[in-house]
PDB file of C-alpha atoms in Angstrom:
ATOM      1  CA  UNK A   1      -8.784  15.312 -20.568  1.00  0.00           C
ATOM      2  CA  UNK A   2      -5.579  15.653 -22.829  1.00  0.00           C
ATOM      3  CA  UNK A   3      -4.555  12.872 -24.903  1.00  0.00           C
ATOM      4  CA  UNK A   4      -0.944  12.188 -22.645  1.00  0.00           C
ATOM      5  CA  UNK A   5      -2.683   9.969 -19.856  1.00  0.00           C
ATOM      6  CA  UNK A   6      -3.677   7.234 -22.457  1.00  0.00           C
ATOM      7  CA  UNK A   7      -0.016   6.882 -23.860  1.00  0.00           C
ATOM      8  CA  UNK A   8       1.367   6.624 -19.957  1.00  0.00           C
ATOM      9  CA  UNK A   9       0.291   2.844 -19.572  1.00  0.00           C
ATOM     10  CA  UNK A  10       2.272   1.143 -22.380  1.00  0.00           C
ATOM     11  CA  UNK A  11       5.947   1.882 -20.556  1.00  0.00           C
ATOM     12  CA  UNK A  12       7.991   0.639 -17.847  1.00  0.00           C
ATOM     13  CA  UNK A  13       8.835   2.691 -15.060  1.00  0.00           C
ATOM     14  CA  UNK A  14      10.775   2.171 -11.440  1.00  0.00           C
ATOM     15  CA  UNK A  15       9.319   1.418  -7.998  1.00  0.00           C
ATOM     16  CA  UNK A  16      11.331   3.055  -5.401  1.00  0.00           C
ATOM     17  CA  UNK A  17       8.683   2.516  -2.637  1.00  0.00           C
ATOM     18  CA  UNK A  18       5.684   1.218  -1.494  1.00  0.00           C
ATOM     19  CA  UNK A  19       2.842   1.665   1.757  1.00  0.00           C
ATOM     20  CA  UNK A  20      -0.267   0.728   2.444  1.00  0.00           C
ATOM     21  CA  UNK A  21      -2.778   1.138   5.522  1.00  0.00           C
ATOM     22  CA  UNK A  22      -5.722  -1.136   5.669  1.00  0.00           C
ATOM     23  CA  UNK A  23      -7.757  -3.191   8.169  1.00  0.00           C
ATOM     24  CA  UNK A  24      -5.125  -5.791   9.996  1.00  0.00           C
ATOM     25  CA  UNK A  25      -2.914  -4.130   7.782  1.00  0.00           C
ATOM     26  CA  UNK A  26      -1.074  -1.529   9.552  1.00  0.00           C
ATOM     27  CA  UNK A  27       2.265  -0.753   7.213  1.00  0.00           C
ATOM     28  CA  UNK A  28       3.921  -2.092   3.862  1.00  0.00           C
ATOM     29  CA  UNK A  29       6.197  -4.578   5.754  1.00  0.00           C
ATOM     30  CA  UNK A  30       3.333  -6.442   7.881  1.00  0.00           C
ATOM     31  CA  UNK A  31       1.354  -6.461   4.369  1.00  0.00           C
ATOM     32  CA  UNK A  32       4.366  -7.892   2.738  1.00  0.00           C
ATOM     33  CA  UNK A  33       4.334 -10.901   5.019  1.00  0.00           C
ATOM     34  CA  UNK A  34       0.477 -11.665   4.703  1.00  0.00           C
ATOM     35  CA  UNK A  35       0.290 -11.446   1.355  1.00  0.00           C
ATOM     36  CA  UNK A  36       3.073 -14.041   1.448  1.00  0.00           C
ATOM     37  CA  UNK A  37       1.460 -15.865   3.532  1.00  0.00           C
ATOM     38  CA  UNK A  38       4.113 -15.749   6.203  1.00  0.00           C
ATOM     39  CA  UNK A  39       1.191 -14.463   8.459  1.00  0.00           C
ATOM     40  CA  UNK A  40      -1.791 -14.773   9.243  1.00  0.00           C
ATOM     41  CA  UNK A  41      -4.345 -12.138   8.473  1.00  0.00           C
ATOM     42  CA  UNK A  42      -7.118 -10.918  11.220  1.00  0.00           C
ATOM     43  CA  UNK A  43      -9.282  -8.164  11.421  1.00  0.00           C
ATOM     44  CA  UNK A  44      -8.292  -5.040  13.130  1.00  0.00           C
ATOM     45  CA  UNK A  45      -9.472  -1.378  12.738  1.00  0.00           C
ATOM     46  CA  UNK A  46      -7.123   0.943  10.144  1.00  0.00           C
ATOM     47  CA  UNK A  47      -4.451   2.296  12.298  1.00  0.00           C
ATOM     48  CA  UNK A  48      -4.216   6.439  11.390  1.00  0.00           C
ATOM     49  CA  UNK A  49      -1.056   8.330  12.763  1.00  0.00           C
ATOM     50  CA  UNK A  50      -1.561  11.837  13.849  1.00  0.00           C
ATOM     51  CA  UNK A  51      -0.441  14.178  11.231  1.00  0.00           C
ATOM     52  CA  UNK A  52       2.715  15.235  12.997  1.00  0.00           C
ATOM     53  CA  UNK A  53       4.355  16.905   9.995  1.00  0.00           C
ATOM     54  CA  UNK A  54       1.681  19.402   9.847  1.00  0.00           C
ATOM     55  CA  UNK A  55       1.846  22.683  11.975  1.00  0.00           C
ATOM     56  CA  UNK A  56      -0.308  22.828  15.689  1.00  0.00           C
ATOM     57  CA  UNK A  57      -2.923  24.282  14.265  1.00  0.00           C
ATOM     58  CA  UNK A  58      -3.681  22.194  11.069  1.00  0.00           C
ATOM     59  CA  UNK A  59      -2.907  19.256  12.780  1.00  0.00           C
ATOM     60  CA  UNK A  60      -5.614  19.611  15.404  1.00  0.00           C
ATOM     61  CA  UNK A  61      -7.929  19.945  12.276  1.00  0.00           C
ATOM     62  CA  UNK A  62      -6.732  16.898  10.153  1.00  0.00           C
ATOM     63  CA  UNK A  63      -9.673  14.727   9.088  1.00  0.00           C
ATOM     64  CA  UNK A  64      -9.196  10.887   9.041  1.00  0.00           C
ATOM     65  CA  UNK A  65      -8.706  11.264   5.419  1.00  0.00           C
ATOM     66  CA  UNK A  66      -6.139  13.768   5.625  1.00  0.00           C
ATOM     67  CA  UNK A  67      -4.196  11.371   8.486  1.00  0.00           C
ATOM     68  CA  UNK A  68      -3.865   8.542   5.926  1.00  0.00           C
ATOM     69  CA  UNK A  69      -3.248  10.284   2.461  1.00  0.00           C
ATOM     70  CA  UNK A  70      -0.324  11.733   4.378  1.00  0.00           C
ATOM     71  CA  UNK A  71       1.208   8.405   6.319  1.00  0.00           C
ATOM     72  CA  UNK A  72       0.625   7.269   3.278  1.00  0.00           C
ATOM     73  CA  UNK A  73       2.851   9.231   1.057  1.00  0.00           C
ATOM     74  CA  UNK A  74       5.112   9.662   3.839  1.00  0.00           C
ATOM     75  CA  UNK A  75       6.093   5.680   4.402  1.00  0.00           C
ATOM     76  CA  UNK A  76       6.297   5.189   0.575  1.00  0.00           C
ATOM     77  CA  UNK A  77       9.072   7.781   0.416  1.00  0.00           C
ATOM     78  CA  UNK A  78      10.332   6.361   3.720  1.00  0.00           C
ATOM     79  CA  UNK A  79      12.971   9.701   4.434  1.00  0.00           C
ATOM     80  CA  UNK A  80      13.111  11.209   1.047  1.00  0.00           C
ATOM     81  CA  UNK A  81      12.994  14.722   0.628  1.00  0.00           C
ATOM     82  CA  UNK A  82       9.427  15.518  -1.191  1.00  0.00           C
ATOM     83  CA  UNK A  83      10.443  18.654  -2.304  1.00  0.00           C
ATOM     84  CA  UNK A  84      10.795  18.243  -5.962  1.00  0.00           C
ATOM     85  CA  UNK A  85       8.240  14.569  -6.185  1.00  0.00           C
ATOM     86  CA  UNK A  86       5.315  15.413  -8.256  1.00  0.00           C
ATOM     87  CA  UNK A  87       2.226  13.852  -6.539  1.00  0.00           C
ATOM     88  CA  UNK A  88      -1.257  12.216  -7.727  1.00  0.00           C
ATOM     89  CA  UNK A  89      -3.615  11.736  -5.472  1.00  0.00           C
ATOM     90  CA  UNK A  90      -6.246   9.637  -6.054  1.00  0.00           C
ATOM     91  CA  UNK A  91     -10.055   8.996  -3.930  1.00  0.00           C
ATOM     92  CA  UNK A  92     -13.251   7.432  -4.823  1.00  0.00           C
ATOM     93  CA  UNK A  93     -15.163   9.688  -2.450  1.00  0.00           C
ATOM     94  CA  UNK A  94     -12.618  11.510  -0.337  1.00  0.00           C
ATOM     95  CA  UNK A  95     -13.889  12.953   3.432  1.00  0.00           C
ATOM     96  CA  UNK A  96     -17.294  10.776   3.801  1.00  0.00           C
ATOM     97  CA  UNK A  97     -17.456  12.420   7.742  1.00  0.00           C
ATOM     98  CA  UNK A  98     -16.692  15.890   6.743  1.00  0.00           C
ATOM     99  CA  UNK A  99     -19.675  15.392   3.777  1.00  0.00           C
ATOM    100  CA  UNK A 100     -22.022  14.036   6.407  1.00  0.00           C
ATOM    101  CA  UNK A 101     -21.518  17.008   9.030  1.00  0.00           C
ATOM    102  CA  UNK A 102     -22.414  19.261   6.133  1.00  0.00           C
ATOM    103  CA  UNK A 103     -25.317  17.516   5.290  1.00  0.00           C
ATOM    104  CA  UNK A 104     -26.328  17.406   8.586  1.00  0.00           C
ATOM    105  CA  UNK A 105     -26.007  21.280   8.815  1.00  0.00           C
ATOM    106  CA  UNK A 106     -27.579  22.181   5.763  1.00  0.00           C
ATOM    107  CA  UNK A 107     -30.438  20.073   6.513  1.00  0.00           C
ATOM    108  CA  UNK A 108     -30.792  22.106   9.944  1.00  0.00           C
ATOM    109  CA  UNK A 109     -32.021  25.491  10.448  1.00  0.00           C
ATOM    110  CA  UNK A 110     -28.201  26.889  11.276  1.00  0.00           C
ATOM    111  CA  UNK A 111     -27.364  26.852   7.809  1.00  0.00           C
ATOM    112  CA  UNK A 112     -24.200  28.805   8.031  1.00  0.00           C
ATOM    113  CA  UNK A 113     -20.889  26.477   7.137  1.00  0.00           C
ATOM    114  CA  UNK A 114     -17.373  26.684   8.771  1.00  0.00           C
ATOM    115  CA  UNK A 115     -15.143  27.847   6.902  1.00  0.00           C
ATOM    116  CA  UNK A 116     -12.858  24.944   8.058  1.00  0.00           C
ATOM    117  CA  UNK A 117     -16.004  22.465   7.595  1.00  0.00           C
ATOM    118  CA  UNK A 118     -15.692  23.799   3.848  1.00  0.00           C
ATOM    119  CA  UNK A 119     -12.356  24.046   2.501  1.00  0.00           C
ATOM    120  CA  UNK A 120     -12.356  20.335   4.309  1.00  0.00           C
ATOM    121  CA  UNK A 121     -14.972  19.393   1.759  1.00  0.00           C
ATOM    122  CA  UNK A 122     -12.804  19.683  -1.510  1.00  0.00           C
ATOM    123  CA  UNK A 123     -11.578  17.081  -3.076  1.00  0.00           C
ATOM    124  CA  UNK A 124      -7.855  17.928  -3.245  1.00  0.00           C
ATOM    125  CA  UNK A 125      -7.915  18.734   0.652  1.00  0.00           C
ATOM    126  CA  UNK A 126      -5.282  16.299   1.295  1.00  0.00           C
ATOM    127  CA  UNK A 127      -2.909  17.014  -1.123  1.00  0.00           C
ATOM    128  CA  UNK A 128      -3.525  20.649   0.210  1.00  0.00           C
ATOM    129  CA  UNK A 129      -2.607  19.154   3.756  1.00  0.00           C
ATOM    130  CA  UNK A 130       0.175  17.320   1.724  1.00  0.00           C
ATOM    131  CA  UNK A 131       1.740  20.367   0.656  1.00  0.00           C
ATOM    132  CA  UNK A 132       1.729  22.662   4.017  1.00  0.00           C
ATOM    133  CA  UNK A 133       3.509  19.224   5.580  1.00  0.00           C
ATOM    134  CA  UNK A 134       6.090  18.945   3.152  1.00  0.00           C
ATOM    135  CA  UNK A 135       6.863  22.557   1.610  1.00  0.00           C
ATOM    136  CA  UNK A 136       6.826  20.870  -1.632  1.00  0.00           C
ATOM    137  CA  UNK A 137       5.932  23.503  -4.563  1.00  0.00           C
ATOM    138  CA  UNK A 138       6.242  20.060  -6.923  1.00  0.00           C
ATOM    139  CA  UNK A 139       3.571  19.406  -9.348  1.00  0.00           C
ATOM    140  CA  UNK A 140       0.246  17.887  -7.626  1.00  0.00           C
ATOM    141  CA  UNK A 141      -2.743  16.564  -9.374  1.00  0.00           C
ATOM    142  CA  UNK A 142      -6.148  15.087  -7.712  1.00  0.00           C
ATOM    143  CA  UNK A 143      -8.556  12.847  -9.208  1.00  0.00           C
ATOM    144  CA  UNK A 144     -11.684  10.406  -8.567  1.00  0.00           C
ATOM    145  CA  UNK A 145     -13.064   7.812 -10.850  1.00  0.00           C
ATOM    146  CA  UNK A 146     -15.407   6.298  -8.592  1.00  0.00           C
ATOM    147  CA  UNK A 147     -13.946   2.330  -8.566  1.00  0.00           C
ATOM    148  CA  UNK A 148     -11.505   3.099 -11.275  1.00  0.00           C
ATOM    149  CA  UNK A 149      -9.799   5.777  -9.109  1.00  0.00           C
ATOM    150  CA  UNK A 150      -6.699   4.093  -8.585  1.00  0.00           C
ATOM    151  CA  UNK A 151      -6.292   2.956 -12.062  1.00  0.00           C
ATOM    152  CA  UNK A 152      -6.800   6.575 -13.108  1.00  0.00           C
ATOM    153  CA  UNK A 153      -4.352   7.412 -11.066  1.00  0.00           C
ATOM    154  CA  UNK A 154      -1.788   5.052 -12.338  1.00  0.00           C
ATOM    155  CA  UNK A 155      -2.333   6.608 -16.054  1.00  0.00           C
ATOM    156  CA  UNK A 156      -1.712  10.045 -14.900  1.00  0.00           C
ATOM    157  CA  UNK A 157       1.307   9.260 -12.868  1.00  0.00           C
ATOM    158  CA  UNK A 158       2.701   7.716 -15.560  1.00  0.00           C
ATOM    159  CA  UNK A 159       1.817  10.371 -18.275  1.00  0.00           C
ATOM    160  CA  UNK A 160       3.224  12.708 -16.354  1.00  0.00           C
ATOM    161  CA  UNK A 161       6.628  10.357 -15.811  1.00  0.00           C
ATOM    162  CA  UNK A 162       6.611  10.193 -20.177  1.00  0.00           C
ATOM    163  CA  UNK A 163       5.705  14.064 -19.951  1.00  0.00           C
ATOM    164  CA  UNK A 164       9.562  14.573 -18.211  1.00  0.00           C
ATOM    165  CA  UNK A 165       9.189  14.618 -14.589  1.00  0.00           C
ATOM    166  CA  UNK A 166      11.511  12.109 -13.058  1.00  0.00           C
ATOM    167  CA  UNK A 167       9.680  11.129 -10.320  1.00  0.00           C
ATOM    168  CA  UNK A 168       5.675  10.889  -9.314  1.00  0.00           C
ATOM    169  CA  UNK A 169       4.302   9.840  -5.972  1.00  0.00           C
ATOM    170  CA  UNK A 170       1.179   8.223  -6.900  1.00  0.00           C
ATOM    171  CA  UNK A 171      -1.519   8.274  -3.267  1.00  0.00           C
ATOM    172  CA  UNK A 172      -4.755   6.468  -3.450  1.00  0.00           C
ATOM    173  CA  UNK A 173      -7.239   6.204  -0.078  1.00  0.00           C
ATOM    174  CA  UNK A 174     -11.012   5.750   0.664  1.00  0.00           C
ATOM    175  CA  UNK A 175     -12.543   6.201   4.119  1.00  0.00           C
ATOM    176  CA  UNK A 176     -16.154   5.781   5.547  1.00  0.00           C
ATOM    177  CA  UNK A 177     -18.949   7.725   5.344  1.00  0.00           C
ATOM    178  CA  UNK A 178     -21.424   7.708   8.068  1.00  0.00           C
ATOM    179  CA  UNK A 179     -25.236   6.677   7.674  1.00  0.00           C
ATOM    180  CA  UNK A 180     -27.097   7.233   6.271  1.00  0.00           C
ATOM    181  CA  UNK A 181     -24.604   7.237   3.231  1.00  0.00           C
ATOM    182  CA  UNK A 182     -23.110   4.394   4.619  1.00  0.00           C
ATOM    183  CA  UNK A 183     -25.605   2.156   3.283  1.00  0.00           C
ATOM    184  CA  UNK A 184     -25.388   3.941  -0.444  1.00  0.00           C
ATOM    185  CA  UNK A 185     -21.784   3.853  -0.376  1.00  0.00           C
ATOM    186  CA  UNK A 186     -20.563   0.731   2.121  1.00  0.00           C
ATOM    187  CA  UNK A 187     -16.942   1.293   2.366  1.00  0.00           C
ATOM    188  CA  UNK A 188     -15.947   0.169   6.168  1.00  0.00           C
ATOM    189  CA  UNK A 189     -13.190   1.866   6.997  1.00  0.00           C
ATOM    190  CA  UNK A 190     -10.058   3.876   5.686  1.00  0.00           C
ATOM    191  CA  UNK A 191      -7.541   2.270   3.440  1.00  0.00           C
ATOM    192  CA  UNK A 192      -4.993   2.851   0.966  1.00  0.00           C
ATOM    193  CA  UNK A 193      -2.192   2.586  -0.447  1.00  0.00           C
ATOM    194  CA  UNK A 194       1.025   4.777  -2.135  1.00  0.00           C
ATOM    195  CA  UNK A 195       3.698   4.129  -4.974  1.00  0.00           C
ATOM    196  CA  UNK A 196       6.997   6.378  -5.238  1.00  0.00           C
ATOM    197  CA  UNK A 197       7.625   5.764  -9.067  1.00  0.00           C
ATOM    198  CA  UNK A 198      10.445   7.223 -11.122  1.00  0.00           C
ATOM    199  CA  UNK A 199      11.857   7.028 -14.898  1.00  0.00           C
ATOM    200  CA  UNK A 200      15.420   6.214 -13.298  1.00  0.00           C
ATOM    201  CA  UNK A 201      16.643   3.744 -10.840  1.00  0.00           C
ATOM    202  CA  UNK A 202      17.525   4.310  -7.338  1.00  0.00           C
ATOM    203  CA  UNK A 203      19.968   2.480  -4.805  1.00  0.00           C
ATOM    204  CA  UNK A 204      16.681   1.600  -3.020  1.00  0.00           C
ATOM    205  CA  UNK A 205      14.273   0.596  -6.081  1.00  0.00           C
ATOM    206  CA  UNK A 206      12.523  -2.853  -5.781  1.00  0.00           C
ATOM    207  CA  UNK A 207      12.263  -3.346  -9.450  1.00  0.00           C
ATOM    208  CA  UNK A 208      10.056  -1.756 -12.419  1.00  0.00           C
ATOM    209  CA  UNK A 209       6.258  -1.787 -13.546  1.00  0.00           C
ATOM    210  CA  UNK A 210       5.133  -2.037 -16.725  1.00  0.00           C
ATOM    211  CA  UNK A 211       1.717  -1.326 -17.117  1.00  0.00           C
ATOM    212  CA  UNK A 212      -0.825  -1.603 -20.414  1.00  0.00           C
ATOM    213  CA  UNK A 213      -4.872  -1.680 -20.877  1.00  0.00           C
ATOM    214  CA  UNK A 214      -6.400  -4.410 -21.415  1.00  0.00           C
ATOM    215  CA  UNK A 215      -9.887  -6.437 -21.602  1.00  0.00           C
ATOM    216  CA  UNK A 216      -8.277 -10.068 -19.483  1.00  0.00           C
ATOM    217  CA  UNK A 217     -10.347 -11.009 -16.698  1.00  0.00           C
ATOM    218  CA  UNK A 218      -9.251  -8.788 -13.528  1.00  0.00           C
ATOM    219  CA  UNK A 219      -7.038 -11.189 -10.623  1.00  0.00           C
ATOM    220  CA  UNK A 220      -8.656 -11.615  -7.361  1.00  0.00           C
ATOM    221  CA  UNK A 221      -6.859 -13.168  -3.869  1.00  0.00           C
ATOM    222  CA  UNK A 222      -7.111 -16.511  -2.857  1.00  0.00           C
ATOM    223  CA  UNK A 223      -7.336 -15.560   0.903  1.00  0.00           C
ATOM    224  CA  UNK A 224     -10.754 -14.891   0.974  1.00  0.00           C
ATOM    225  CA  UNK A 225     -10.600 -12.409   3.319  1.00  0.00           C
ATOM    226  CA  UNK A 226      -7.808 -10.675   1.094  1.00  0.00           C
ATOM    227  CA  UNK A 227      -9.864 -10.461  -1.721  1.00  0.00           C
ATOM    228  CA  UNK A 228     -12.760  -9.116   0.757  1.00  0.00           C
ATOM    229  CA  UNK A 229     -10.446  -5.902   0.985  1.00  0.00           C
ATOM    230  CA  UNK A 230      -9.971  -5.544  -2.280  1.00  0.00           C
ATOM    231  CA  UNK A 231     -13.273  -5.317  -3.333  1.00  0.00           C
ATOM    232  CA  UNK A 232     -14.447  -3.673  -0.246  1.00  0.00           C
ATOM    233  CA  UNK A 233     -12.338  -0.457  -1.165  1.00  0.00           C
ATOM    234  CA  UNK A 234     -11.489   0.599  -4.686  1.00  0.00           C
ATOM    235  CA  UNK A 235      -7.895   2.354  -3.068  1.00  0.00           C
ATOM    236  CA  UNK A 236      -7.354  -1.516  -2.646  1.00  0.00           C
ATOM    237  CA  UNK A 237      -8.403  -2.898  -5.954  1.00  0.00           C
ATOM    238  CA  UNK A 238      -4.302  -3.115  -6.033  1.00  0.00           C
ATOM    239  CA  UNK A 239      -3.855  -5.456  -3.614  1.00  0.00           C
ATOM    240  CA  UNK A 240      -3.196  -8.428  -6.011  1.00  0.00           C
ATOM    241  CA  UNK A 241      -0.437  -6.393  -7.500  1.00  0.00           C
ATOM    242  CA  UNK A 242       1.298  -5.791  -3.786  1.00  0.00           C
ATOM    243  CA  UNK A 243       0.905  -9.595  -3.348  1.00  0.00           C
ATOM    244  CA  UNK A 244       3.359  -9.952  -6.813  1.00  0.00           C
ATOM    245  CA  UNK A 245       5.647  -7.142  -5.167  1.00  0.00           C
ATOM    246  CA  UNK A 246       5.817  -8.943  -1.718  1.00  0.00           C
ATOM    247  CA  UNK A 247       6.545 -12.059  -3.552  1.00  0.00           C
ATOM    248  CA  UNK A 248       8.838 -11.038  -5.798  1.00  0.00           C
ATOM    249  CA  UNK A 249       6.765 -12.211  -8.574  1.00  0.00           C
ATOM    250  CA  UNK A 250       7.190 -11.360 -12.318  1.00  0.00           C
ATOM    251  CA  UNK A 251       3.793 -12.149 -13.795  1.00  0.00           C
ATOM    252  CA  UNK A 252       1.315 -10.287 -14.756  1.00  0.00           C
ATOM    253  CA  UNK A 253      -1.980  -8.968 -12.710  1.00  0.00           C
ATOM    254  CA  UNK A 254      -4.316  -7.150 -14.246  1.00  0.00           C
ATOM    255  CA  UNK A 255      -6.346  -4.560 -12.045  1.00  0.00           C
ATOM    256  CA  UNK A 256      -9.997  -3.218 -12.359  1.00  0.00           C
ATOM    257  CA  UNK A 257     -10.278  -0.384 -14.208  1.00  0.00           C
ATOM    258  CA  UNK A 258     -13.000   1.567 -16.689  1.00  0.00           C
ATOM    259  CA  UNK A 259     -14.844  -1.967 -17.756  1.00  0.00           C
ATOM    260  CA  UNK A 260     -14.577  -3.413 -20.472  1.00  0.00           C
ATOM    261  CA  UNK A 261     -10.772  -2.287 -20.042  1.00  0.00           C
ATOM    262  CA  UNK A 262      -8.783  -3.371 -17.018  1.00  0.00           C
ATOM    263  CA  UNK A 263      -4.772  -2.127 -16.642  1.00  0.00           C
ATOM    264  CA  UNK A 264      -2.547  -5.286 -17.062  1.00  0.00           C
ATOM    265  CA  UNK A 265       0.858  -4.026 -14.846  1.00  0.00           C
ATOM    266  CA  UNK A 266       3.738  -6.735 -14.262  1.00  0.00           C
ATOM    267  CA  UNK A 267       6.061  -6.118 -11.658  1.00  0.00           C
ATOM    268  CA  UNK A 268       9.965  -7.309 -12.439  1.00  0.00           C
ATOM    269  CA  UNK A 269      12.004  -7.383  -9.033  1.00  0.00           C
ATOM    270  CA  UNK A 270      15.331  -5.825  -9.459  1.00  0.00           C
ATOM    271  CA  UNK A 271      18.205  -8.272  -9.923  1.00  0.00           C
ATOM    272  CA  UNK A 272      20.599  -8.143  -7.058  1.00  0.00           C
TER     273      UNK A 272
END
């Protein structure tokens, strides 16, 4: 890796929109009001929308992790045109059911892999998906860093915001695998969440982020269950900084990252 990711931290940039999908979370403004605590929260199943900005044919073949990097991006950008948005996506493990159905056939005597079943198996599958549903020819990089994946993602949005694009849509999602990888790797369900960030306001932004590393004690939840999430899917290790955002708070949260360093981000709400 290039030098420009480790510079991209220590700046401020804009928030234009935000989205998340998680258990008895089903969209950014029913998040807002639990992490509030306007609402209650209670356990439900991840809600995934069918893929309906992809054609017939690669809809009907959308995996669950496809579904959600894409309503995802979508809701953050809530209308915009994605045409000219750079992207990062960002997964811990990526497509845990399309892994195990390979497994499963390699372990049999049919041997002989789908050509669907593999080009499913990449890891930059959904921002593949991403770009047949939005025709965008923009910039798109895919990453994993195990339970730092979102917090590498976050350092190359941003380098690539200091590096002159004007806008990055930063995606980061973990789904399921099946057993027996279940038990090696026990994430429950799908989640994630998205970030439209830009170097220049819109009407629309909620505020800025300014983000740094640091080696401060990471922020949990005090809802219990909350803080269950968060450390139940590494997509959702930013929960504590969509609490500040929902409550329009300015101080700082600092987010797990590559221990001993954490990334310290503090969100400032745009003044009216």
């Amino acid at each position: 890796m290039n030098q420009r990711p480790h510079a991209a931290p220590h700046t401020a940039v804009w928030l234009h929109g935000v989205s998340i999908i998680a258990p008895g979370l089903a969209d950014w403004p029913q998040a807002a009001a639990v992490l509030r605590g306007e609402q209650a929260w209670a356990h439900a199943p991840s809600v995934l929308p069918p893929a309906q900005a992809l054609p017939a044919a690669e809809r009907r073949r959308a995996s669950r992790v496809v579904r959600l990097a894409l309503a995802l991006g979508q809701r953050a950008l809530d209308g915009q045109d994605p045409a000219d948005i750079a992207t990062v996506f960002t997964s811990s493990g990526a497509d845990g059911h399309n892994c195990h159905a390979l497994c499963e056939q390699l372990a049999g005597e049919d041997r002989a892999i789908s050509p669907t079943r593999f080009h499913n198996s990449v890891h930059n599958a959904a921002a593949g998906y991403w770009g047949i549903a939005t025709r965008s020819m923009a910039p798109s990089q895919v990453l994993c860093a195990h339970d730092a994946s979102l917090g590498a993602g976050w350092i190359d949005a941003v380098g690539q915001l200091l590096d002159g694009a004007p806008e990055v849509l930063l995606v980061a999602y973990d789904s399921e695998y099946p057993e027996p990888l279940h038990a090696c790797r026990p994430v429950p369900d799908a989640a994630g969440i998205a970030l439209w960030l830009g170097t220049a306001p819109r009407e629309r932004s909620l505020g800025t982020l300014h983000g740094a590393l640091t080696r401060d004690p990471v922020n949990t939840l005090a809802a219990a269950p909350l803080d269950g999430l968060r450390r139940a899917f590494p997509a959702l290790r930013g929960l504590p900084l969509l609490e500040r955002i929902a409550r329009g708070d300015d101080r700082p949260v600092v987010l797990d990252y590559l221990a001993p360093q954490h990334l310290r981000l503090r969100f400032t709400p745009r003044q009216p």
